[in-house]
Structures are given as structure tokens and as C-alpha cells.
mmCIF file of C-alpha atoms and ligand atoms in Angstrom:
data_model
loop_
_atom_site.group_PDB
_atom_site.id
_atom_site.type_symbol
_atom_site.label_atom_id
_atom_site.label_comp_id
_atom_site.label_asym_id
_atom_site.label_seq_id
_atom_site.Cartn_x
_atom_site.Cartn_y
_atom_site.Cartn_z
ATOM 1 C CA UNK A 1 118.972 105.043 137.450
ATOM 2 C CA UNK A 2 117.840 105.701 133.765
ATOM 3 C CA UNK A 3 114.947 106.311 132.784
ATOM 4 C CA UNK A 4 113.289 104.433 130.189
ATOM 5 C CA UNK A 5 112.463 105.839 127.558
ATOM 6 C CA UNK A 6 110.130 104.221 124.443
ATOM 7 C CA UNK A 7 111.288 106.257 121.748
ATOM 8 C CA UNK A 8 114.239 104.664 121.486
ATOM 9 C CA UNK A 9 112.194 101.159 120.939
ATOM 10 C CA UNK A 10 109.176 102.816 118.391
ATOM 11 C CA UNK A 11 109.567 101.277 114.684
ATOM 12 C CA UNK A 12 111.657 103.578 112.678
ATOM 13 C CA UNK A 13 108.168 104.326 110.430
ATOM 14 C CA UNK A 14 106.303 105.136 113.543
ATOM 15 C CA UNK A 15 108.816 107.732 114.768
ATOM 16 C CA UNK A 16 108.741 110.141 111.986
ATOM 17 C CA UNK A 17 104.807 109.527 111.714
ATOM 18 C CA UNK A 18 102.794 112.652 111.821
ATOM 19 C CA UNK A 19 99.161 111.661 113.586
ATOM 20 C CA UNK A 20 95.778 112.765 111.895
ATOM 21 C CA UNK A 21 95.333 115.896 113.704
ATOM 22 C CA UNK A 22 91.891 115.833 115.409
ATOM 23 C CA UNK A 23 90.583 117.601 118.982
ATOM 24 C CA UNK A 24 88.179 119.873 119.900
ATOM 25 C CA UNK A 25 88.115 122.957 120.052
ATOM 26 C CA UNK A 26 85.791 125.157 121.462
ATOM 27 C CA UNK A 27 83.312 127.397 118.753
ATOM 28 C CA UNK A 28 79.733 128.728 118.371
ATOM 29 C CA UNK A 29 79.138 127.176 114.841
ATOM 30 C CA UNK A 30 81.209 123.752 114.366
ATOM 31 C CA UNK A 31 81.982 123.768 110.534
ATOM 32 C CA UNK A 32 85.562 122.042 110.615
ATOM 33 C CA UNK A 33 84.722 118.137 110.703
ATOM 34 C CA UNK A 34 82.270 117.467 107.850
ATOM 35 C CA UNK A 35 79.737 116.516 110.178
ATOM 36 C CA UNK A 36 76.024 116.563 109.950
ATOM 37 C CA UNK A 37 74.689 119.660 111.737
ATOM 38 C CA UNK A 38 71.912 118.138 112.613
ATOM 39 C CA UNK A 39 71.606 116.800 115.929
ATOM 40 C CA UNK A 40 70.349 113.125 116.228
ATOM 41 C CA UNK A 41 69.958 112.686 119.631
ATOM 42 C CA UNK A 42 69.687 109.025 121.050
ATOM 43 C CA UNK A 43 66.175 109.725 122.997
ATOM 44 C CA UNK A 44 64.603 110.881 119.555
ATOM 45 C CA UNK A 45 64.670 107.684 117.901
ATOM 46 C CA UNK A 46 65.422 104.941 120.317
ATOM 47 C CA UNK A 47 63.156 104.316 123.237
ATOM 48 C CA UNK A 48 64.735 100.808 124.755
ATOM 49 C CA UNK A 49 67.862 99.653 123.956
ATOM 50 C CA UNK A 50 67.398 96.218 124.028
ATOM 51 C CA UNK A 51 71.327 95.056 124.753
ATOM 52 C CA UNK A 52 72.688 92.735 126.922
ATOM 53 C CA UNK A 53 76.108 94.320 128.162
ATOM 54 C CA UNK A 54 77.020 90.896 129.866
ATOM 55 C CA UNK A 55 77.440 88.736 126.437
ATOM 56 C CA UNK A 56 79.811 89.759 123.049
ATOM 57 C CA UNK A 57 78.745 91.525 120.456
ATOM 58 C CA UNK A 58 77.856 89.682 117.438
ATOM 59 C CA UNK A 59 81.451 88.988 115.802
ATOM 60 C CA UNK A 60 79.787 88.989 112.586
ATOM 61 C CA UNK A 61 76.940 92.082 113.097
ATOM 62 C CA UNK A 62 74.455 90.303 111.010
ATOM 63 C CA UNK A 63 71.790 92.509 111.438
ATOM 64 C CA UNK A 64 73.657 95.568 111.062
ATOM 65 C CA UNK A 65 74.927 94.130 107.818
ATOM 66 C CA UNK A 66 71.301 93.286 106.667
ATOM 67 C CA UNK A 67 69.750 96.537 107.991
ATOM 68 C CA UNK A 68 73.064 98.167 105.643
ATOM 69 C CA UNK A 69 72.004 95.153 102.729
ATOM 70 C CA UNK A 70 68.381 96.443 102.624
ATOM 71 C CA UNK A 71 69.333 100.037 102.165
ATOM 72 C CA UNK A 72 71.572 99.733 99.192
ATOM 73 C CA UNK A 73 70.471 96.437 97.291
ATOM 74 C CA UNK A 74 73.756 94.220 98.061
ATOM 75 C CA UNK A 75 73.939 91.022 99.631
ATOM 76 C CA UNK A 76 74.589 91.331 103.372
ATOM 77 C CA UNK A 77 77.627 88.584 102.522
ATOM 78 C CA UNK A 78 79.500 91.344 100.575
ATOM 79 C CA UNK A 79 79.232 93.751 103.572
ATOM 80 C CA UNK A 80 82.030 94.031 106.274
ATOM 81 C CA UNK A 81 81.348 96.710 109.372
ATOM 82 C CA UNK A 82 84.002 98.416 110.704
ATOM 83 C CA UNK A 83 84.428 101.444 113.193
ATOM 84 C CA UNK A 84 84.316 103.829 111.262
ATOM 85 C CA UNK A 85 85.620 103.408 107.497
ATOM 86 C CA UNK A 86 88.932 104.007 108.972
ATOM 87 C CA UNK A 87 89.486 100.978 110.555
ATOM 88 C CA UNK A 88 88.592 99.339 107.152
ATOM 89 C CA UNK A 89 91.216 101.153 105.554
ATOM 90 C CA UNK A 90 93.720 100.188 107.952
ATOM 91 C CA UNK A 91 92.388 96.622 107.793
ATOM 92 C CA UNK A 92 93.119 96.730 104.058
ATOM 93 C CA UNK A 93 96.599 98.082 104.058
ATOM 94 C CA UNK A 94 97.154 95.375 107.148
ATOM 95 C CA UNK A 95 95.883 92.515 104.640
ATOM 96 C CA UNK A 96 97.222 93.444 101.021
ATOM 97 C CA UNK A 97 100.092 95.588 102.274
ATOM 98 C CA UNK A 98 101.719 97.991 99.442
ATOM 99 C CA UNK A 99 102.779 99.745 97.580
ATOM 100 C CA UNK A 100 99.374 102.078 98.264
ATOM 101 C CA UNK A 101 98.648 104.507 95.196
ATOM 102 C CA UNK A 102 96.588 107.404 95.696
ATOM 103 C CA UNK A 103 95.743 110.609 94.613
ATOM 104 C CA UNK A 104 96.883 113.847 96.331
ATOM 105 C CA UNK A 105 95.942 115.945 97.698
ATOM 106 C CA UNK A 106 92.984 113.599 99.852
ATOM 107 C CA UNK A 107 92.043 112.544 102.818
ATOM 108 C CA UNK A 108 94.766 112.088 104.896
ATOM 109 C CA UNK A 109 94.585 108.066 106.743
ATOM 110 C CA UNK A 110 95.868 106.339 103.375
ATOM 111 C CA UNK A 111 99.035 107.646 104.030
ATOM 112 C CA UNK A 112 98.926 107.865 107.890
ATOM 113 C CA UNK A 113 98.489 104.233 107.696
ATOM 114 C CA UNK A 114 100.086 103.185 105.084
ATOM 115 C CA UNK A 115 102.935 104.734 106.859
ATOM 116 C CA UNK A 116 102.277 103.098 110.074
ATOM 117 C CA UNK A 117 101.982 99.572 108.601
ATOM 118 C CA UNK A 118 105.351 100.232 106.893
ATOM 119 C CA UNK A 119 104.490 99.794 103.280
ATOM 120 C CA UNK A 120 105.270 102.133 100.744
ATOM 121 C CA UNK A 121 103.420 104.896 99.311
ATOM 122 C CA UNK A 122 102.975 106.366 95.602
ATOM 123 C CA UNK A 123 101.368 110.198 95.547
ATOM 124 C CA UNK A 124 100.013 110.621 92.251
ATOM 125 C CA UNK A 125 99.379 115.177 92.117
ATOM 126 C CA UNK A 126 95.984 116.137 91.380
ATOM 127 C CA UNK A 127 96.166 118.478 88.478
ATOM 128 C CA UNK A 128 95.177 122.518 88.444
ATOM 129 C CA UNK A 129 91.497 121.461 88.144
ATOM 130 C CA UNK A 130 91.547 118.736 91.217
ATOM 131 C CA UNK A 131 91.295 116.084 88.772
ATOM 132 C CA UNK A 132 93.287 112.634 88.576
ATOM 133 C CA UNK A 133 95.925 113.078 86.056
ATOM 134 C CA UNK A 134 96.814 110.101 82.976
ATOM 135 C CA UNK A 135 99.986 109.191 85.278
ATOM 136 C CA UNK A 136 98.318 106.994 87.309
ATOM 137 C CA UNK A 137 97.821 104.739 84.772
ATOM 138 C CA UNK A 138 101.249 104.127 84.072
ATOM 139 C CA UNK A 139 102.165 103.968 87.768
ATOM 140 C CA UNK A 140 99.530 101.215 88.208
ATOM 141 C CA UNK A 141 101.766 99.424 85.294
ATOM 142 C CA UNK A 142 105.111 100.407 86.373
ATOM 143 C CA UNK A 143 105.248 100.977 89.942
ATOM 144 C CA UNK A 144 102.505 97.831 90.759
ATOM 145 C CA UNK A 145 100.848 98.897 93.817
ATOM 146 C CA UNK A 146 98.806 96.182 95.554
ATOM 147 C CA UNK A 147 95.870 99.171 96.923
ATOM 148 C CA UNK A 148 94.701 102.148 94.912
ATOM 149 C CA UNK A 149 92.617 104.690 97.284
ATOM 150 C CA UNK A 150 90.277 107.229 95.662
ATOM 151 C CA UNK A 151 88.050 109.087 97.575
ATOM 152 C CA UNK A 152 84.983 110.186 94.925
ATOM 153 C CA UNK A 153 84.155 113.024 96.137
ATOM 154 C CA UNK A 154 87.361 113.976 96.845
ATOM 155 C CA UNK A 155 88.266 114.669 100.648
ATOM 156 C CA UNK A 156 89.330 117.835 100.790
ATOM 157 C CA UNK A 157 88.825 119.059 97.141
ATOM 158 C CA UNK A 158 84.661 118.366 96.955
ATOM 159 C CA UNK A 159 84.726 117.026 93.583
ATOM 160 C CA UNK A 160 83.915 113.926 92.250
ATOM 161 C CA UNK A 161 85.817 111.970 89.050
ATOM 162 C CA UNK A 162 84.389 111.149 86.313
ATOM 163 C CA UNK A 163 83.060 107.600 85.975
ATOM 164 C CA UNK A 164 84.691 106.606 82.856
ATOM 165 C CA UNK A 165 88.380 107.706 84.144
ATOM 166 C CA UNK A 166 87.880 105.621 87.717
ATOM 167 C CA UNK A 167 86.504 102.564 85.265
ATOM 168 C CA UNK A 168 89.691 102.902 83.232
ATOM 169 C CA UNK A 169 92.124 102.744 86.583
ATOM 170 C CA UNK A 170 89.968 99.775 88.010
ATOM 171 C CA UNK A 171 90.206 97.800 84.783
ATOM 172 C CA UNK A 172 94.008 98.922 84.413
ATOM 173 C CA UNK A 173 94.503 97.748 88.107
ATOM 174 C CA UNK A 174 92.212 94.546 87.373
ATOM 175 C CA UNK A 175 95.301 93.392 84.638
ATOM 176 C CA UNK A 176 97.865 94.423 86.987
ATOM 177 C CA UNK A 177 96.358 92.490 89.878
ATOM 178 C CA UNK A 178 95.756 95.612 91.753
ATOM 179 C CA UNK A 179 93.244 96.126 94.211
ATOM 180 C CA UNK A 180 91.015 99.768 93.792
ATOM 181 C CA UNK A 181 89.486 101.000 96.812
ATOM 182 C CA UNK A 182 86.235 103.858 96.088
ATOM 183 C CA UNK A 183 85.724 105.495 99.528
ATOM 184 C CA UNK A 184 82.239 106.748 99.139
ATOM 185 C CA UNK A 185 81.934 108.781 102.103
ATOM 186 C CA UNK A 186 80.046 111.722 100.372
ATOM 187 C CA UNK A 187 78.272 109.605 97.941
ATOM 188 C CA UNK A 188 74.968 110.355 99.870
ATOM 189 C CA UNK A 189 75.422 114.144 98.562
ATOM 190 C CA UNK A 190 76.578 113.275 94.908
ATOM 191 C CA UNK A 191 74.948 113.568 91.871
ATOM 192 C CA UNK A 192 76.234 110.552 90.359
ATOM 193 C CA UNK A 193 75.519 106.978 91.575
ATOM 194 C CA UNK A 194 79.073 105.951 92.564
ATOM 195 C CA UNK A 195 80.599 102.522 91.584
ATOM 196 C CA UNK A 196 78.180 99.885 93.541
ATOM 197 C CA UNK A 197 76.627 99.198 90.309
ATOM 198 C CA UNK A 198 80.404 98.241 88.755
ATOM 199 C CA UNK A 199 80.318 95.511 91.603
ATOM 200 C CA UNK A 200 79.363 92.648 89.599
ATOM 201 C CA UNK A 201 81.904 93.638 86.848
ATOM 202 C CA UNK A 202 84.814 93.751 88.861
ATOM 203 C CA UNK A 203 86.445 91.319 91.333
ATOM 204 C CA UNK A 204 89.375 93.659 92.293
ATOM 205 C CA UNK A 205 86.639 96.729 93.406
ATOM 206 C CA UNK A 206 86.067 97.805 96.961
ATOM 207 C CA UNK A 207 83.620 100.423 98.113
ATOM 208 C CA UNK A 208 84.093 101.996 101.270
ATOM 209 C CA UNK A 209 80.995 103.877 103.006
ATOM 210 C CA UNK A 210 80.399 105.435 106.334
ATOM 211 C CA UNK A 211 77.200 106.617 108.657
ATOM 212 C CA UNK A 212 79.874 109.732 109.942
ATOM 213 C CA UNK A 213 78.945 112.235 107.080
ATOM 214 C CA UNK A 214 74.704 111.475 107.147
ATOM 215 C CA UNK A 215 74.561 112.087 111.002
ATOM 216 C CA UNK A 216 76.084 109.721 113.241
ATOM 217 C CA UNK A 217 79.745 110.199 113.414
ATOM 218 C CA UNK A 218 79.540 109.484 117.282
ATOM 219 C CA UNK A 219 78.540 106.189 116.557
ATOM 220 C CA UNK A 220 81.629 105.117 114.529
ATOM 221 C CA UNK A 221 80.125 102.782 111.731
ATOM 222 C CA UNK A 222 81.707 102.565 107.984
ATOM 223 C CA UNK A 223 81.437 99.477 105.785
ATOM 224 C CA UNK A 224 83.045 97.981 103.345
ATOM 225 C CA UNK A 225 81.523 96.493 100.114
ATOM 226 C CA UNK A 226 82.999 93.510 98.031
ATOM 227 C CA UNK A 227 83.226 90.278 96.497
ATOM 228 C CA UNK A 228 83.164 87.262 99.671
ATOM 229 C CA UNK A 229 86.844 86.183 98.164
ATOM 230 C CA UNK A 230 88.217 89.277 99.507
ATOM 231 C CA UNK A 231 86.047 89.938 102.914
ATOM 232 C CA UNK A 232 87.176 86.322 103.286
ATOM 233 C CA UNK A 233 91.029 87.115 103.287
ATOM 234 C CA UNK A 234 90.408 90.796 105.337
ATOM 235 C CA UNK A 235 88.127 88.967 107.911
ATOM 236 C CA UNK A 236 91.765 87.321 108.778
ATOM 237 C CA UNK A 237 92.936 90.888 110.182
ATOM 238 C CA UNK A 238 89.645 91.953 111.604
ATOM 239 C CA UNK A 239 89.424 91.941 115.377
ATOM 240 C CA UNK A 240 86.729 89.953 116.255
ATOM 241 C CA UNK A 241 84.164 92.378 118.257
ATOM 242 C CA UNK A 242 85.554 95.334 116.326
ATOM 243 C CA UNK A 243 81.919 97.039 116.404
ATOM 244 C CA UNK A 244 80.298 96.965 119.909
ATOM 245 C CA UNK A 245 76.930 96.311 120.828
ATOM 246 C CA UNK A 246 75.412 99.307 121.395
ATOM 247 C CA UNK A 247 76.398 100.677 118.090
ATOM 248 C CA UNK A 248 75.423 97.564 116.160
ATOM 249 C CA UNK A 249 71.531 98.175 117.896
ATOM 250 C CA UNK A 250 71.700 101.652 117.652
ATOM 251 C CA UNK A 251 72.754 101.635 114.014
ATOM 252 C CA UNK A 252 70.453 98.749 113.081
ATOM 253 C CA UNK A 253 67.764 101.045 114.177
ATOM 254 C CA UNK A 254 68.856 104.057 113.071
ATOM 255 C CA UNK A 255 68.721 102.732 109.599
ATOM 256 C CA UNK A 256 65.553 100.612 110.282
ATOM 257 C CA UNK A 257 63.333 102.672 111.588
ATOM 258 C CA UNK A 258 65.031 106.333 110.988
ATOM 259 C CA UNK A 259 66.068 106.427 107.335
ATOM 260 C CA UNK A 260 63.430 108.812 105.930
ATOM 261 C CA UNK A 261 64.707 111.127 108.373
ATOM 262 C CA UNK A 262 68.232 110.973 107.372
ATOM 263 C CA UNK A 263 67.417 111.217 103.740
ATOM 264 C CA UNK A 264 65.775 114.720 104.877
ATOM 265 C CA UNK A 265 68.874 115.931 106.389
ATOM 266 C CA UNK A 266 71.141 114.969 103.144
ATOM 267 C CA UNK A 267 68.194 116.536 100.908
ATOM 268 C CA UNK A 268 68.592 120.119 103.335
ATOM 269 C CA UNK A 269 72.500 119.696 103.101
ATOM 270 C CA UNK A 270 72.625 119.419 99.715
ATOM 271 C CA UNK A 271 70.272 122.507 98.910
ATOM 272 C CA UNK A 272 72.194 123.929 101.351
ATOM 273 C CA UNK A 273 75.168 123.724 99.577
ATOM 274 C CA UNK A 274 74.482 124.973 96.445
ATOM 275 C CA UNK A 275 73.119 128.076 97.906
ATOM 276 C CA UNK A 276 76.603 128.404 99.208
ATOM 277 C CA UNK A 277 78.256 127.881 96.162
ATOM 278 C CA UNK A 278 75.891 130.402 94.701
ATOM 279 C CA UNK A 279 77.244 133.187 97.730
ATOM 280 C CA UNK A 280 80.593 132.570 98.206
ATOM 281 C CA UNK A 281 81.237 132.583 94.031
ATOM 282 C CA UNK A 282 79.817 136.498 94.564
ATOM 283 C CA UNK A 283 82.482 137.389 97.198
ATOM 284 C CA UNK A 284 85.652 138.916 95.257
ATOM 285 C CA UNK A 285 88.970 137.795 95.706
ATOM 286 C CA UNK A 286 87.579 134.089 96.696
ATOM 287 C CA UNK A 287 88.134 131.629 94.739
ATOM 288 C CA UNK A 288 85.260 128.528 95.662
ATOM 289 C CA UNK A 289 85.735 124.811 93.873
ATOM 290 C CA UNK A 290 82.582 123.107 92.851
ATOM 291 C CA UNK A 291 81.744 120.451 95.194
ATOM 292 C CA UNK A 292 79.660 117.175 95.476
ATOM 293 C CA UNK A 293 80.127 116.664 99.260
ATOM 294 C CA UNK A 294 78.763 118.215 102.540
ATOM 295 C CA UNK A 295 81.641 120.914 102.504
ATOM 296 C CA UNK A 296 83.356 123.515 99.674
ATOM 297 C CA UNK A 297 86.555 124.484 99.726
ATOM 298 C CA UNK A 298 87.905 127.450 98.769
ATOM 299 C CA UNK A 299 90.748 129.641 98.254
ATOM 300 C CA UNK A 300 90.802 133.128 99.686
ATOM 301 C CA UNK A 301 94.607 135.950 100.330
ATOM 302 C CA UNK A 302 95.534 135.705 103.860
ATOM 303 C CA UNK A 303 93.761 132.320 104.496
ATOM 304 C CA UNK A 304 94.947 131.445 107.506
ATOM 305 C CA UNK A 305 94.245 135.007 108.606
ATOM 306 C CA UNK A 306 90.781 134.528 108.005
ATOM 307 C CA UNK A 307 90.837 131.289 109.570
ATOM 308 C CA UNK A 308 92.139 132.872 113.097
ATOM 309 C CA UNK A 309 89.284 135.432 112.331
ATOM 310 C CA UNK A 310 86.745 133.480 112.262
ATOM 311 C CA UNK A 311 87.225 131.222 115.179
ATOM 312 C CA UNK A 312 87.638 134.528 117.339
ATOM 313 C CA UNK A 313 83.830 135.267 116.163
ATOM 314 C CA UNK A 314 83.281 131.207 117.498
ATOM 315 C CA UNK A 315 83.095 129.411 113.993
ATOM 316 C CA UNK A 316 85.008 127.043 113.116
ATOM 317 C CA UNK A 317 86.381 125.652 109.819
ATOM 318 C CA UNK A 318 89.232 123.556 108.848
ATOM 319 C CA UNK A 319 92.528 124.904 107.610
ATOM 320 C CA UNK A 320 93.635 123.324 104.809
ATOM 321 C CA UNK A 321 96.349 125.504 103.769
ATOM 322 C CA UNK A 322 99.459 123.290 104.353
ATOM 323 C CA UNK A 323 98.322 121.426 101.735
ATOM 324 C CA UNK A 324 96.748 123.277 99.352
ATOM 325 C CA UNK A 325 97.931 127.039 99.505
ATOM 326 C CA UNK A 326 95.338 129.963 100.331
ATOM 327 C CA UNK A 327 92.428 127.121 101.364
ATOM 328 C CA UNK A 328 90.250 126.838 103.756
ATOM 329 C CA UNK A 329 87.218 123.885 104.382
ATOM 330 C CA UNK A 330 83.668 125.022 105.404
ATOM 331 C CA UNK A 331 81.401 122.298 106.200
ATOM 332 C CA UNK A 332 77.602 122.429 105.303
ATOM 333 C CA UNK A 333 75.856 123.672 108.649
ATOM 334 C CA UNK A 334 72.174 124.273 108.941
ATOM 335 C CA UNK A 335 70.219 126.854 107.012
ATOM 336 C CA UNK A 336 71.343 129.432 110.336
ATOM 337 C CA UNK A 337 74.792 128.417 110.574
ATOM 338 C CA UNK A 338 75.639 128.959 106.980
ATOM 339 C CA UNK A 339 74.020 132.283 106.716
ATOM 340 C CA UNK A 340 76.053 133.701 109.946
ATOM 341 C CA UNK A 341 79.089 131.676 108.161
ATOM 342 C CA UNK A 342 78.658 133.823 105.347
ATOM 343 C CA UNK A 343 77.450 137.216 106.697
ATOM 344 C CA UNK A 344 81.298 137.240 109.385
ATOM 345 C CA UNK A 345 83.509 136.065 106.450
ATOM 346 C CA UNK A 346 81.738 139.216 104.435
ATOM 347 C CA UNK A 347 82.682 141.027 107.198
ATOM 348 C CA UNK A 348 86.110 140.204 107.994
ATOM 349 C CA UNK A 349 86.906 140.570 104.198
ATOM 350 C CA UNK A 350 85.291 144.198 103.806
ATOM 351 C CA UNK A 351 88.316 144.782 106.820
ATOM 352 C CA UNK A 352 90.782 143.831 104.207
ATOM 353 C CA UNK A 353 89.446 146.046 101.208
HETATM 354 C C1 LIG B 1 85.570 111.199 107.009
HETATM 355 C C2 LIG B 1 86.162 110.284 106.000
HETATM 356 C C3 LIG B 1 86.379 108.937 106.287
HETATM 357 C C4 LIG B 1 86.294 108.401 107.690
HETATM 358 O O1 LIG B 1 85.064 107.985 108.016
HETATM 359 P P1 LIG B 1 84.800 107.233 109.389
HETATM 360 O O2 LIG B 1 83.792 106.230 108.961
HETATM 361 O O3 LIG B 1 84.264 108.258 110.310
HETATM 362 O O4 LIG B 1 86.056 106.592 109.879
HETATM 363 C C5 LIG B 1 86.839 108.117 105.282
HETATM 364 N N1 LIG B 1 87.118 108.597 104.063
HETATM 365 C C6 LIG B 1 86.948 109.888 103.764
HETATM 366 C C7 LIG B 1 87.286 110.377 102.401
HETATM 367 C C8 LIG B 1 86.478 110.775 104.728
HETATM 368 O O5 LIG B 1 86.378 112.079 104.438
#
């Protein structure tokens, strides 16, 4: 008999897919995901969960949406939940289709599922200084993509673009009936006040935002922000009890009742950061980008070396190096975590010198 075998029946797109590589793997110091290090545990801030497994979830997560509306000033009706802001990416792709323009290198689902939806995608190269170069203005006008996807801060870079150059590309896109998608996922650690305020000006602007990077990736909540027209045409893809109902109560309270605390943990991260800047800019032979987000990259001989180094001594960062050569990813860990960070990757490089 033969055996069956579902390769031979996977969409041509699908076969030659590469997934988003993500599993565990065992460390002291967890540094690799861009995770808070702080750990929000359920019993701190939740003494009932008042849920009733038996019934649906809310298909439309109204208070999650208003709890969301009350933190950032937007009407709940311009808020759409998702799990995790990569569902809402996918659900975007799924509704407008391509071609998807995007910046590279970034974070890595645009493509992923651009690719797996089967729609074409447009790379546009960062230039030497991680910033988006004057060529995506004429692809938006020659190439007419339906979706333009920047990540501001950049994902895995750390910087953010400059206002005035992402206003240009959305009004570029907004004559070429293009669609630009912000994914604000380090916002919360920015300087600048990302593109929420450009709302009103623009009909063809998304913003994408997540609760992963300000402490509760387990949860899986990201949400989308935009004019009712569109959430009205991607509600069409949405599955209806995307978000269940122990995340919606969880994150309703989280944000309800919990907020001040979170701000506190993105206040620590960000000192945090800049203290790290500060050290690993003194370490010779490293090369460290300026960052806006709750990691730095940086460049450093024999990266993936160093990489294998420090995971033997249990911490863990991410290895960027396939796509940008000699780099590797440290995410902002607590006050502890980044000074032992610092104090083995001193060490392993006095080895080399
Ligand atoms: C982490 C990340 C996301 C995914 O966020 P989830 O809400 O956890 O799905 C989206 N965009 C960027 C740029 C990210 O770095």
C-alpha cells in the first residue's frame, strides 16, 4: 500500500515556506524574545476571575476594546483585538491581499505571511544607517502595493523613523490607494509619540499595538487601530471568538486596574536601556545601534561565536546574524540580568584579545 503523503498536496507557496523560528530553550537569563523581564504573575493582580467557561466569548470584546479606548484616547469603534498583533497582520494580508511593501531587514511575519497567503512581496533594503531609503516612494508609485508594513521602532534594528519620512510614504500611499500599516509594538519605549495622532488625517493609516512587549506576552493580545470603513471590511476575515475569555478579563483588568504598574516596568526598561547603550558603546570591537525599543542590537567579530558562548554560561539572546552579518539581539532584562549580561560578554571577549 502507499503511504500518503501531504507534501505532495501543500500549496506550492506553503512548501518552500520557512516558519518563524520560535521554541524554548533552556537558559539562566532569557534575553532572546523581547519580553518584559518582569514577572506578572496572575495571583498578583487578579483575585476572582469572574468567567463563565460554559458561554462564548464576547465576539466583539467590548470591554477589552474600551479598557484599550480609555488608555490611549481613541474611540473603542476604531479598535479591533486580535491574538496577538500577529493575527492582525495576517488578517490584513487575508483582506487587502498584495503586493505587501516593506522595509528590510524587520520583523519577520510580513513576509512569512504574505508568503503563506500567496501574494507577492516587495523588500525595500534599509540603508547603512537602518534607515528607509527614497526608493520606497517610487515603488509605492510603480510597483502599487495594496499593504505597506513598517515597524517604528524597527524589529530587529531598534530604531525608530523619522516622522516626516513615514508622513511622506502614508500620503504617497494615500494617492496610490495604498494601505500603510505602523506596527507600534515598541512605541511604549519610544521617545516620539508614534502616528495615533495622524489618525484623523489619514483614512488609509493603520496602527498596530500589542500587550507582548509591556508584560503580558502569555496572554496574546495586540490591536489594531483605524478608521470603522476598514475594521468593517477586516471584521469579514476575523474569526469570530478569535480572543478567548479569559484573556479578554484578564486583559481588561490588567489594564484597568494594573496600568500604573506597567508604566513602572516600561519607565525601569527604558533607563535600563540606556545604561546599556552607555556600556556596551565602551566595549571595543562592538559595534551597538541606537535603539528606541526594549532590546539593542549590535554587531560584534565572531558573533555567532559569542552567541554559543553565552548560552553555555545560561543567557540567552537572539542571533540575528543571517540577516544582518556580525549581529546579535539582547533584550532589556532587569537591572540584575543586564549587569551579569554585560559582565560574561566582557568576559568572553577579553578570551578573544
Ligand atoms: C513582537 C512583535 C509583534 C508581535 O506581537 P504579538 O502581539 O505578540 O503577536 C509584532 N510586530 C513586531 C514588530 C514585533 O516585534
Amino acid at each position: 500500500m502507499n503511504r500518503f503523503n501531504p507534501e505532495s498536496l501543500v500549496r506550492q507557496n506553503i512548501r518552500k515556506l520557512t516558519p518563524y523560528q520560535a521554541k524554548e530553550i533552556p537558559c539562566r537569563i532569557k534575553l532572546d524574545a523581547n519580553e518584559s523581564p518582569f514577572p506578572l504573575k496572575l495571583s498578583d493582580f487578579i483575585s476572582e476571575i469572574d468567567v463563565h467557561l460554559n458561554r462564548y466569548p464576547d465576539p466583539e470584546a467590548i470591554k477589552l476594546r474600551k479598557a484599550l479606548a480609555r488608555r490611549i484616547k481613541i474611540p473603542y469603534t476604531k479598535i479591533m483585538i486580535g491574538n496577538g498583533s500577529d493575527e492582525l497582520i495576517y488578517y490584513l494580508i487575508l483582506t487587502f491581499g498584495g503586493p505587501v511593501l516593506y522595509p528590510s531587514p524587520t520583523f519577520a511575519m510580513y513576509g512569512i505571511i504574505a508568503q503563506s497567503v500567496g501574494v507577492k512581496r516587495i523588500e525595500s533594503k534599509l540603508d547603512v544607517n537602518f534607515d528607509i531609503k527614497e526608493e520606497v516612494i517610487d515603488l509605492i508609485k510603480t510597483e502599487k502595493p495594496r499593504l505597506i508594513f513598517i515597524s517604528s521602532p524597527n524589529n530587529p534594528t531598534g530604531n525608530s523613523f523619522s516622522t516626516e519620512k513615514i508622513l511622506k510614504i502614508i500620503d504617497t500611499a494615500s494617492k496610490n490607494s495604498a494601505i500603510v500599516v505602523i506596527d507600534e509594538a515598541y512605541q511604549p519605549f519610544c521617545s516620539e509619540r508614534g502616528f495615533l495622532p495622524f489618525l484623523k488625517d489619514f483614512d488609509n493609516l493603520v496602527i498596530l499595538r500589542t500587550l507582548s512587549k509591556i508584560g503580558l506576552a502569555g496572554l496574546r493580545v495586540g490591536y489594531l487601530i483605524g478608521n470603522e470603513s476598514l475594521l468593517f471590511e477586516i471584521n469579514k476575515v476575523r474569526l469570530p471568538y478569535n480572543v478567548d475569555a479569559l484573556t479578554q478579563y484578564i486583559a481588561t483588568v490588567a489594564l484597568n486596574k494594573f496600568y500604573s504598574q506597567i508604566r513602572k516596568f516600561i519607565t525601569e526598561i527604558v533607563k535600563e536601556r540606556n545604561k546599556m547603550q552607555k556600556e556596551l558603546s565602551k566595549i571595543k570591537g562592538l559595534q551597538v545601534f541606537p535603539s528606541e525599543a526594549n532590546f539593542i542590537l549590535f554587531k560584534i567579530k565572531n558573533s555567532h561565536n559569542v552567541y554559543k558562548k553565552l548560552l553555555k554560561e545560561g543567557i540567552l539572546v537572539r542571533d540575528i546574524s543571517s540577516t544582518i552579518k556580525d549581529a546579535l539581539r539582547v533584550t532589556i532584562g532587569t537591572k540584575e540580568e543586564n549587569r551579569e549580561f554585560l559582565k560574561v560578554l566582557n568576559n568572553i571577549l577579553g578570551e578573544y584579545s
